[in-house]
């Protein structure tokens, strides 16, 4: 596998803004931001400021330090959002920059022998979310993981890490100070780059490329009159045939999220409104040849792989990382895993799933069919649900079970939740949005394409269609959102360009800019706590500043 780590590499590649790769012996280094004086040390006392002195001055400095501490705590606290999906677990809902919303995996339709992975973060990114908009976190690692031998551990890992170049300083609040026509345009004041590292079969990570430009948040037509050009410049081909993209995109997930209102209002009246229309996400897309992810580098003999994504945050102490988000199949941690297990699921590995009886029980005896029976009088299929075990934990026989790999040691295969894909399944001439249930073997749950209607597929499967092979007529309408509101691209990275406005009539409001504070710092905070704390910090700071001014005024009166 050492050969695979070095394939196509002549040292470390450095990506330029025009998508070309240049040989470069070092990685991008950024200086630390300047620190601001907040009362812990003070400039020399000159002029009027020297009047605040002695016991009175020391007292004032202590009060200012307390105010500064409160202000700092306020800025570390999470900003509450009003949206209710993608934010599937309590802890990660406070850390949008690390919140993995969806994973897609499919054979590249325009490039035989290659597989595309698309992973999204930062849910409910509203187009008008300036001036900070939605950067990738610089103290997090974003990973795409692939298992090809069925043991629930990653055999191929691709790690993305981001750096920020912020030229605004104290001169402006603007993201850009003029029209941006290229990724190296001097008018683009806030920009990001990233590196990709890979690891195969447990070997140490090795750097594949550094300095790859990120497509910026789409500020609007006046600021970025030709965003398509920026997208093209951020789409880069690497040695070994890899293609990569990172940047903002339209959220490709389409659904009506009022499923949480007692399953669409209790009478299927609350359907037909794409909750995510007009919202954006931060996308990472990676396309690699089959041989880089298949067992023994042989996609013909060993075509089945399992995929999941994770986000790792740097620990508060600065030593090591902690996993804060995990995603394989869609909607698992939203509607299969109960509230008490959600945070633990995000921190766990697929290899641990079979050892968690509570998780397995939620698959063999799921909640949704019981709700459908109670609300809609649809008889729940008999349990245990072996059909759902195949979809979520083992793969479907003769389709995407890892036991189909010729070189695999079947004794080591364990049940584990991940998105499974058979790389050898022929592509459908006309993809069916219902995937396998619609007679299209390449669709979900055999991988996931951008056009797969996973909500309707999931409802049908949970109601028993996966067991009987027949669609449940009472749920034929599903959520009545059958396609994305924006057309996907036919070429890599396939996702649509980001939105500049929210769709008319779409529910929900603007989301807050993703926090870059680790979830562990804010896991126990609530929106009420944040509101009280911010108000207190602002109030105390204002009173102390007034007190300082009044004391100085008295000293001269």
Coordinates of C-alpha atoms in Angstrom, one line a residue:
X1 CA 0.0 0.0 0.0
X2 CA 3.0 2.3 0.3
X3 CA 3.0 2.5 -3.5
X4 CA -0.6 3.6 -3.5
X5 CA 0.2 6.4 -1.0
X6 CA 2.9 7.7 -3.4
X7 CA 1.1 7.1 -6.7
X8 CA 1.3 10.1 -9.0
X9 CA 3.2 12.2 -6.5
X10 CA 6.5 14.1 -7.0
X11 CA 6.8 15.6 -3.5
X12 CA 3.8 17.6 -2.2
X13 CA 1.6 19.2 -4.8
X14 CA 0.6 22.8 -4.4
X15 CA -2.6 23.9 -6.0
X16 CA -2.9 27.3 -7.8
X17 CA -6.0 29.4 -8.1
X18 CA -6.4 28.4 -11.8
X19 CA -6.8 24.7 -11.0
X20 CA -3.3 23.7 -12.1
X21 CA -1.0 21.7 -9.9
X22 CA 2.6 22.7 -9.3
X23 CA 5.3 20.9 -7.5
X24 CA 6.0 22.5 -4.2
X25 CA 8.2 21.3 -1.3
X26 CA 6.4 22.9 1.6
X27 CA 2.9 23.5 3.0
X28 CA 1.0 26.7 3.4
X29 CA 1.8 28.5 6.6
X30 CA -0.4 31.2 8.0
X31 CA 0.5 33.7 10.8
X32 CA -1.6 33.9 13.9
X33 CA -4.1 36.8 14.2
X34 CA -3.1 39.7 16.3
X35 CA -4.3 39.8 19.8
X36 CA -6.2 42.7 21.3
X37 CA -5.4 44.3 24.7
X38 CA -8.4 43.6 26.9
X39 CA -7.1 44.8 30.3
X40 CA -4.7 41.9 31.3
X41 CA -1.9 44.3 30.5
X42 CA -2.1 47.9 29.6
X43 CA -0.2 50.5 27.6
X44 CA 1.9 53.1 29.3
X45 CA 0.0 55.6 31.3
X46 CA 0.1 58.9 29.5
X47 CA -2.2 61.9 29.5
X48 CA -5.7 61.6 31.0
X49 CA -5.6 57.8 31.4
X50 CA -3.0 58.2 34.2
X51 CA -5.8 59.6 36.4
X52 CA -7.2 56.2 37.0
X53 CA -4.5 55.1 39.4
X54 CA -3.9 53.5 42.8
X55 CA -6.5 51.4 44.5
X56 CA -9.2 52.9 42.4
X57 CA -7.4 52.2 39.2
X58 CA -6.6 48.6 40.1
X59 CA -10.3 48.1 41.0
X60 CA -11.3 49.5 37.6
X61 CA -8.9 47.2 35.8
X62 CA -10.3 44.2 37.6
X63 CA -13.8 45.1 36.6
X64 CA -12.7 45.6 33.0
X65 CA -11.1 42.2 33.1
X66 CA -14.3 40.6 34.3
X67 CA -16.2 42.4 31.5
X68 CA -13.7 41.2 29.0
X69 CA -14.1 37.6 30.3
X70 CA -17.9 37.8 30.0
X71 CA -17.5 39.2 26.5
X72 CA -15.2 36.3 25.5
X73 CA -17.5 33.7 26.9
X74 CA -20.4 35.3 25.0
X75 CA -18.4 35.0 21.7
X76 CA -17.6 31.3 22.4
X77 CA -21.3 30.5 23.0
X78 CA -23.3 29.0 20.2
X79 CA -25.7 31.1 18.2
X80 CA -29.1 29.4 18.2
X81 CA -30.8 28.6 14.9
X82 CA -34.4 28.3 14.1
X83 CA -34.1 25.4 11.7
X84 CA -34.9 21.8 12.7
X85 CA -33.3 19.4 10.3
X86 CA -29.7 18.4 9.5
X87 CA -29.2 19.4 13.1
X88 CA -30.0 15.9 14.1
X89 CA -28.3 15.6 17.5
X90 CA -28.1 18.0 20.5
X91 CA -24.3 18.6 20.6
X92 CA -23.7 18.9 16.8
X93 CA -26.6 21.3 16.4
X94 CA -24.5 23.9 18.2
X95 CA -21.6 23.4 15.8
X96 CA -22.9 23.9 12.2
X97 CA -19.4 24.2 10.7
X98 CA -18.8 20.5 11.8
X99 CA -22.3 19.2 11.2
X100 CA -22.3 16.7 8.3
X101 CA -25.7 17.0 6.6
X102 CA -25.6 14.4 3.8
X103 CA -23.4 11.9 2.0
X104 CA -23.6 10.8 -1.6
X105 CA -21.7 8.1 -3.3
X106 CA -22.1 6.9 -6.9
X107 CA -20.2 5.7 -10.0
X108 CA -19.2 8.8 -11.9
X109 CA -21.7 9.0 -14.9
X110 CA -19.2 10.7 -17.2
X111 CA -16.0 8.9 -16.2
X112 CA -16.0 5.1 -16.2
X113 CA -13.8 3.5 -13.5
X114 CA -14.2 6.4 -11.1
X115 CA -16.4 6.9 -8.0
X116 CA -17.6 10.2 -6.7
X117 CA -18.1 11.0 -3.0
X118 CA -20.0 14.2 -2.1
X119 CA -20.3 15.3 1.5
X120 CA -22.0 18.4 2.9
X121 CA -21.7 20.5 6.0
X122 CA -23.1 23.7 7.5
X123 CA -26.8 23.1 7.3
X124 CA -29.3 25.9 6.5
X125 CA -26.7 28.3 5.2
X126 CA -28.9 31.2 4.1
X127 CA -27.7 33.2 1.1
X128 CA -27.9 36.5 3.0
X129 CA -25.7 35.2 5.9
X130 CA -23.1 37.9 5.8
X131 CA -20.7 39.5 6.6
X132 CA -19.1 36.3 8.0
X133 CA -21.0 33.9 5.7
X134 CA -20.0 30.2 6.0
X135 CA -16.3 29.2 6.1
X136 CA -15.1 25.7 6.8
X137 CA -13.7 25.4 10.3
X138 CA -9.9 25.7 10.5
X139 CA -9.6 23.7 13.7
X140 CA -11.5 20.7 12.3
X141 CA -10.7 17.8 10.0
X142 CA -13.3 16.6 7.5
X143 CA -12.9 12.9 6.5
X144 CA -14.4 10.5 3.9
X145 CA -13.9 6.9 5.1
X146 CA -14.2 3.7 3.1
X147 CA -14.4 0.1 4.4
X148 CA -13.7 -2.6 1.8
X149 CA -13.3 -5.7 3.9
X150 CA -16.4 -5.6 6.1
X151 CA -14.8 -5.1 9.6
X152 CA -16.4 -1.6 10.1
X153 CA -13.0 0.1 10.1
X154 CA -11.8 2.5 7.4
X155 CA -9.4 1.0 4.9
X156 CA -9.1 4.2 2.9
X157 CA -9.4 7.6 4.5
X158 CA -9.3 11.0 2.9
X159 CA -8.7 14.0 5.2
X160 CA -9.4 17.6 4.3
X161 CA -8.1 20.5 6.5
X162 CA -8.7 24.2 5.9
X163 CA -6.7 27.4 6.3
X164 CA -8.0 31.0 6.2
X165 CA -6.5 34.1 4.6
X166 CA -8.4 37.2 6.0
X167 CA -7.2 40.5 4.7
X168 CA -9.9 42.6 6.2
X169 CA -8.3 43.4 9.5
X170 CA -9.5 46.6 11.0
X171 CA -10.2 48.3 7.7
X172 CA -13.6 46.9 6.6
X173 CA -16.4 44.5 7.4
X174 CA -16.9 43.5 3.8
X175 CA -16.2 39.9 2.5
X176 CA -15.1 41.6 -0.8
X177 CA -14.5 45.3 -1.6
X178 CA -15.4 45.0 -5.3
X179 CA -16.5 42.6 -8.0
X180 CA -14.7 39.2 -7.7
X181 CA -13.9 37.6 -11.1
X182 CA -11.4 35.0 -10.1
X183 CA -10.3 33.2 -6.9
X184 CA -7.1 35.3 -6.8
X185 CA -8.9 38.6 -7.3
X186 CA -7.5 41.2 -4.9
X187 CA -11.1 42.2 -4.2
X188 CA -11.8 38.9 -2.5
X189 CA -10.7 39.8 1.1
X190 CA -11.7 36.5 2.8
X191 CA -10.6 33.3 1.2
X192 CA -9.7 29.7 2.2
X193 CA -7.5 26.9 1.0
X194 CA -7.2 23.3 2.0
X195 CA -5.0 20.3 2.0
X196 CA -5.9 16.6 1.3
X197 CA -4.2 13.7 3.1
X198 CA -4.8 10.0 2.5
X199 CA -4.3 6.9 4.5
X200 CA -4.7 3.3 3.2
X201 CA -5.0 0.1 5.3
X202 CA -4.1 2.0 8.6
X203 CA -0.9 3.5 7.3
X204 CA 0.0 7.0 8.5
X205 CA -1.6 9.9 6.6
X206 CA 0.4 11.3 3.7
X207 CA -0.2 14.7 2.0
X208 CA -1.5 14.6 -1.5
X209 CA -1.9 18.3 -2.1
X210 CA -1.8 21.6 -0.3
X211 CA -3.1 25.1 -1.0
X212 CA -6.2 24.1 -3.0
X213 CA -8.5 27.1 -3.4
X214 CA -12.0 27.0 -1.9
X215 CA -14.9 28.4 -3.8
X216 CA -16.1 31.3 -1.6
X217 CA -19.6 31.8 -0.2
X218 CA -21.7 33.3 -3.0
X219 CA -22.2 36.9 -1.8
X220 CA -24.5 38.0 -4.7
X221 CA -24.5 39.0 -8.3
X222 CA -23.0 42.4 -7.7
X223 CA -20.1 40.9 -5.8
X224 CA -19.6 37.8 -7.9
X225 CA -21.1 38.4 -11.4
X226 CA -19.9 35.1 -12.8
X227 CA -19.9 32.5 -10.0
X228 CA -19.6 29.7 -12.5
X229 CA -16.1 30.7 -13.3
X230 CA -15.2 30.6 -9.6
X231 CA -16.6 27.1 -9.4
X232 CA -14.5 26.0 -12.3
X233 CA -11.4 27.4 -10.8
X234 CA -12.0 25.6 -7.5
X235 CA -12.5 22.3 -9.4
X236 CA -9.0 20.8 -9.5
X237 CA -7.5 17.6 -11.0
X238 CA -4.7 16.0 -9.0
X239 CA -2.0 13.4 -9.8
X240 CA -3.4 9.9 -10.1
X241 CA -6.6 11.2 -11.8
X242 CA -8.3 12.5 -8.6
X243 CA -10.7 15.4 -8.9
X244 CA -11.5 17.6 -6.0
X245 CA -13.8 20.5 -5.1
X246 CA -14.5 22.3 -1.9
X247 CA -16.8 25.3 -1.6
X248 CA -20.4 26.5 -1.3
X249 CA -23.2 24.8 -3.2
X250 CA -27.0 24.6 -3.3
X251 CA -28.2 22.0 -0.7
X252 CA -29.0 19.0 -2.9
X253 CA -31.2 17.3 -0.3
X254 CA -34.9 17.8 -1.2
X255 CA -37.7 17.0 1.2
X256 CA -40.6 18.5 3.3
X257 CA -39.4 18.4 6.9
X258 CA -42.8 18.7 8.4
X259 CA -42.5 14.9 8.9
X260 CA -41.6 16.0 12.5
X261 CA -45.1 17.4 12.9
X262 CA -46.6 14.0 13.7
X263 CA -45.6 12.7 10.3
X264 CA -46.9 15.4 8.0
X265 CA -49.8 16.8 10.0
X266 CA -51.3 13.4 10.9
X267 CA -53.3 13.3 7.6
X268 CA -50.6 14.0 4.9
X269 CA -51.8 17.6 4.6
X270 CA -48.4 19.1 5.3
X271 CA -46.5 18.0 2.2
X272 CA -45.2 19.5 -1.0
X273 CA -43.0 22.3 0.3
X274 CA -39.2 21.8 -0.1
X275 CA -37.9 22.9 3.2
X276 CA -34.3 23.3 2.0
X277 CA -35.1 25.2 -1.2
X278 CA -32.9 28.2 -1.4
X279 CA -30.5 27.1 1.3
X280 CA -26.8 26.4 0.7
X281 CA -24.2 24.0 2.2
X282 CA -20.5 23.6 2.3
X283 CA -19.6 20.8 -0.1
X284 CA -16.5 18.6 -0.3
X285 CA -16.5 16.4 -3.5
X286 CA -13.8 13.9 -4.3
X287 CA -13.5 11.6 -7.4
X288 CA -11.0 8.7 -7.3
X289 CA -10.4 5.6 -9.4
X290 CA -12.0 2.3 -8.2
X291 CA -8.6 0.9 -7.4
X292 CA -8.0 3.5 -4.7
X293 CA -10.9 2.3 -2.6
X294 CA -11.5 -1.4 -3.7
X295 CA -10.1 -4.3 -1.7
X296 CA -6.7 -5.2 -3.0
X297 CA -7.1 -2.4 -5.5
X298 CA -9.3 -4.6 -7.6
X299 CA -12.7 -3.1 -8.3
X300 CA -13.6 -6.0 -10.7
X301 CA -13.2 -8.8 -8.1
X302 CA -14.1 -6.7 -5.1
X303 CA -16.6 -4.1 -6.2
X304 CA -18.5 -3.4 -2.9
X305 CA -17.4 -0.6 -0.6
X306 CA -18.9 1.0 2.5
X307 CA -18.7 4.8 3.0
X308 CA -19.2 7.2 5.9
X309 CA -18.0 10.7 6.7
X310 CA -16.8 12.1 10.0
X311 CA -15.7 15.4 11.4
X312 CA -13.0 15.7 14.1
X313 CA -12.6 18.8 16.2
X314 CA -9.3 19.8 18.0
X315 CA -9.7 19.2 21.7
X316 CA -10.1 22.2 23.9
X317 CA -6.7 21.4 25.5
X318 CA -5.1 21.4 22.0
X319 CA -3.8 17.8 22.2
X320 CA -5.5 15.4 19.8
X321 CA -8.9 15.4 18.2
X322 CA -12.4 14.2 19.1
X323 CA -15.0 12.9 16.6
X324 CA -18.1 15.1 16.7
X325 CA -20.1 14.1 13.6
X326 CA -20.7 10.9 11.7
X327 CA -22.9 10.1 8.7
X328 CA -23.5 7.2 6.4
X329 CA -27.1 6.4 5.3
X330 CA -29.4 9.4 5.2
X331 CA -31.9 10.1 8.0
X332 CA -30.4 7.3 10.3
X333 CA -29.4 9.6 13.2
X334 CA -32.5 11.8 12.5
X335 CA -35.4 9.3 12.6
X336 CA -33.9 5.9 13.5
X337 CA -31.6 6.7 16.4
X338 CA -33.5 7.9 19.5
X339 CA -32.6 11.2 21.2
X340 CA -30.6 9.7 24.0
X341 CA -28.3 7.9 21.6
X342 CA -27.7 10.6 19.0
X343 CA -24.6 12.3 20.5
X344 CA -23.0 8.9 21.2
X345 CA -23.7 7.8 17.6
X346 CA -22.0 10.8 16.3
X347 CA -18.9 10.0 18.3
X348 CA -18.8 6.3 17.5
X349 CA -17.3 4.1 14.7
X350 CA -19.2 1.7 12.5
X351 CA -17.1 -1.2 14.0
X352 CA -18.9 -0.5 17.3
X353 CA -22.5 -0.6 16.0
X354 CA -23.0 -4.4 16.4
X355 CA -21.9 -4.1 20.1
X356 CA -24.6 -1.5 20.8
X357 CA -27.8 -3.5 21.5
X358 CA -29.9 -0.3 21.8
X359 CA -28.9 0.8 18.3
X360 CA -29.5 -2.6 16.8
X361 CA -32.9 -2.8 18.4
X362 CA -33.9 0.5 16.8
X363 CA -33.2 -1.1 13.4
X364 CA -34.9 -4.4 14.1
X365 CA -37.8 -2.8 15.8
X366 CA -38.0 0.8 14.4
X367 CA -40.2 3.6 15.7
X368 CA -41.5 5.0 12.4
X369 CA -43.7 2.0 11.4
X370 CA -45.3 2.1 14.9
X371 CA -46.1 5.8 14.4
X372 CA -47.5 5.1 10.9
X373 CA -49.8 2.5 12.4
X374 CA -50.9 4.7 15.3
X375 CA -51.5 7.8 13.1
X376 CA -52.4 6.4 9.7
X377 CA -53.7 3.0 10.7
X378 CA -51.1 1.3 8.4
X379 CA -50.3 -2.1 9.9
X380 CA -46.6 -2.2 11.0
X381 CA -44.6 -5.0 9.5
X382 CA -43.7 -7.9 11.8
X383 CA -40.5 -7.6 13.8
X384 CA -37.6 -8.2 13.8
X385 CA -37.0 -6.3 10.6
X386 CA -34.3 -8.3 8.8
X387 CA -35.0 -6.2 5.7
X388 CA -33.9 -3.1 7.5
X389 CA -30.9 -4.8 8.9
X390 CA -29.8 -5.5 5.3
X391 CA -30.4 -1.9 4.3
X392 CA -28.6 -0.3 7.2
X393 CA -26.2 -2.8 8.7
X394 CA -25.1 -5.5 6.3
X395 CA -25.9 -4.6 2.7
X396 CA -28.4 -6.4 0.5
X397 CA -27.7 -9.9 -0.7
X398 CA -26.5 -10.2 -4.3
X399 CA -26.3 -6.4 -4.5
X400 CA -24.1 -4.5 -2.0
X401 CA -23.2 -6.9 0.8
X402 CA -19.5 -6.8 1.3
X403 CA -19.5 -10.6 1.2
X404 CA -19.7 -10.3 -2.6
X405 CA -16.1 -9.3 -2.6
X406 CA -14.1 -12.3 -3.8
X407 CA -11.0 -11.7 -1.7
X408 CA -12.8 -10.9 1.5
X409 CA -12.5 -12.9 4.7
X410 CA -16.2 -13.5 5.5
X411 CA -15.5 -14.4 9.1
X412 CA -14.4 -10.8 9.8
X413 CA -17.6 -9.1 8.4
X414 CA -19.7 -7.5 11.1
X415 CA -23.0 -5.5 11.0
X416 CA -22.2 -1.8 10.8
X417 CA -24.1 1.3 9.6
X418 CA -22.6 2.8 6.5
X419 CA -23.7 3.7 2.9
X420 CA -22.8 0.7 0.7
X421 CA -22.1 0.9 -3.0
X422 CA -21.5 -1.8 -5.6
X423 CA -19.2 -0.2 -8.1
X424 CA -20.0 -2.8 -10.8
X425 CA -23.8 -2.1 -10.9
X426 CA -24.7 -0.9 -14.5
X427 CA -25.9 2.6 -14.7
X428 CA -29.6 3.2 -15.6
X429 CA -30.2 5.0 -18.8
X430 CA -33.0 6.9 -17.0
X431 CA -32.5 7.0 -13.3
X432 CA -35.5 6.3 -11.1
X433 CA -35.9 8.6 -8.1
X434 CA -37.1 5.7 -6.0
X435 CA -33.9 3.8 -6.6
X436 CA -34.0 0.1 -5.9
X437 CA -37.7 0.3 -5.0
X438 CA -38.3 1.8 -8.5
X439 CA -36.4 -1.0 -10.2
X440 CA -33.2 1.0 -10.5
X441 CA -30.4 -1.1 -8.9
X442 CA -27.9 1.7 -8.9
X443 CA -30.1 4.0 -6.8
X444 CA -30.4 4.2 -3.0
X445 CA -29.8 2.1 -0.9
X446 CA -27.1 1.0 -3.3
X447 CA -25.1 4.1 -2.9
X448 CA -26.9 7.4 -3.2
X449 CA -27.2 9.7 -6.2
X450 CA -28.1 13.4 -6.0
X451 CA -31.5 12.7 -7.6
X452 CA -32.5 9.8 -5.3
X453 CA -35.7 10.7 -3.3
X454 CA -34.5 9.2 0.0
X455 CA -37.4 10.4 2.1
X456 CA -40.0 8.6 -0.1
X457 CA -37.7 5.6 -0.3
X458 CA -37.2 5.6 3.4
X459 CA -40.9 5.9 4.3
X460 CA -41.8 3.1 1.8
X461 CA -39.0 0.8 3.2
X462 CA -40.0 1.4 6.8
X463 CA -43.6 0.7 6.0
X464 CA -42.7 -2.7 4.5
X465 CA -42.0 -2.1 0.8
X466 CA -38.4 -3.4 1.2
X467 CA -39.8 -6.7 2.5
X468 CA -42.7 -7.2 0.1
X469 CA -41.1 -5.6 -3.0
X470 CA -44.4 -3.6 -3.5
X471 CA -44.9 0.1 -2.8
X472 CA -47.4 1.0 -0.1
X473 CA -50.2 2.7 -1.9
X474 CA -51.2 4.9 1.1
X475 CA -47.8 6.5 1.0
X476 CA -47.4 6.8 -2.8
X477 CA -47.4 10.6 -2.5
X478 CA -44.7 10.6 0.1
X479 CA -43.7 14.1 1.0
X480 CA -44.7 15.3 -2.5
X481 CA -41.2 16.8 -3.0
X482 CA -39.9 14.6 -5.8
X483 CA -36.9 16.6 -7.1
X484 CA -34.5 19.3 -6.1
X485 CA -35.5 22.9 -6.8
X486 CA -32.3 23.5 -8.7
X487 CA -30.9 21.5 -11.6
X488 CA -27.8 19.5 -11.0
X489 CA -24.7 19.6 -13.2
X490 CA -23.8 16.8 -15.6
X491 CA -20.1 17.2 -14.7
X492 CA -18.0 17.0 -11.6
X493 CA -18.7 18.1 -8.9
X494 CA -22.3 17.7 -10.1
X495 CA -23.9 19.9 -7.3
X496 CA -25.8 23.0 -8.3
X497 CA -24.3 26.5 -7.8
X498 CA -25.2 28.1 -4.5
X499 CA -28.3 30.2 -4.2
X500 CA -28.3 34.0 -3.9
X501 CA -31.9 34.3 -2.6
X502 CA -34.3 32.1 -0.6
X503 CA -37.0 30.5 -2.7
X504 CA -40.4 32.2 -2.5
X505 CA -42.7 30.5 0.0
X506 CA -40.1 28.2 1.4
X507 CA -40.5 27.8 5.2
X508 CA -37.8 28.6 7.7
X509 CA -35.6 31.6 8.2
X510 CA -31.9 32.5 7.8
X511 CA -29.5 30.3 9.8
X512 CA -26.8 31.8 11.9
X513 CA -23.3 31.6 10.5
X514 CA -21.6 28.3 11.5
X515 CA -19.8 28.5 14.8
X516 CA -16.1 27.7 14.7
X517 CA -16.1 26.8 18.4
X518 CA -15.8 23.1 19.2
X519 CA -19.1 21.5 20.2
X520 CA -17.5 20.4 23.5
X521 CA -17.2 24.0 24.6
X522 CA -20.9 24.7 24.2
X523 CA -22.7 21.3 24.6
X524 CA -24.7 22.3 27.6
X525 CA -25.8 25.7 26.5
X526 CA -29.3 26.6 25.5
X527 CA -30.7 29.5 23.5
X528 CA -32.0 31.1 26.7
X529 CA -28.7 30.9 28.3
X530 CA -27.0 32.4 25.4
X531 CA -29.5 35.3 25.3
X532 CA -29.1 36.0 29.0
X533 CA -25.3 35.8 28.9
X534 CA -25.0 38.0 25.8
X535 CA -27.3 40.6 27.3
X536 CA -25.4 40.5 30.6
X537 CA -22.0 40.8 29.0
X538 CA -23.2 43.8 26.9
X539 CA -24.8 45.5 29.8
X540 CA -21.9 45.0 32.2
X541 CA -19.4 46.2 29.6
X542 CA -21.5 49.3 28.9
X543 CA -21.8 50.1 32.6
X544 CA -18.1 49.7 33.2
X545 CA -17.2 51.9 30.3
X546 CA -19.5 54.5 31.6
X547 CA -18.1 54.2 35.1
X548 CA -14.6 54.6 33.8
X549 CA -15.6 57.7 31.8
X550 CA -17.4 59.2 34.9
X551 CA -14.3 58.6 37.2
X552 CA -12.0 60.3 34.7
X553 CA -14.4 63.2 34.3
X554 CA -14.6 63.7 38.1
X555 CA -10.8 63.6 38.4
X556 CA -10.6 66.7 36.1
X557 CA -13.7 68.5 37.5

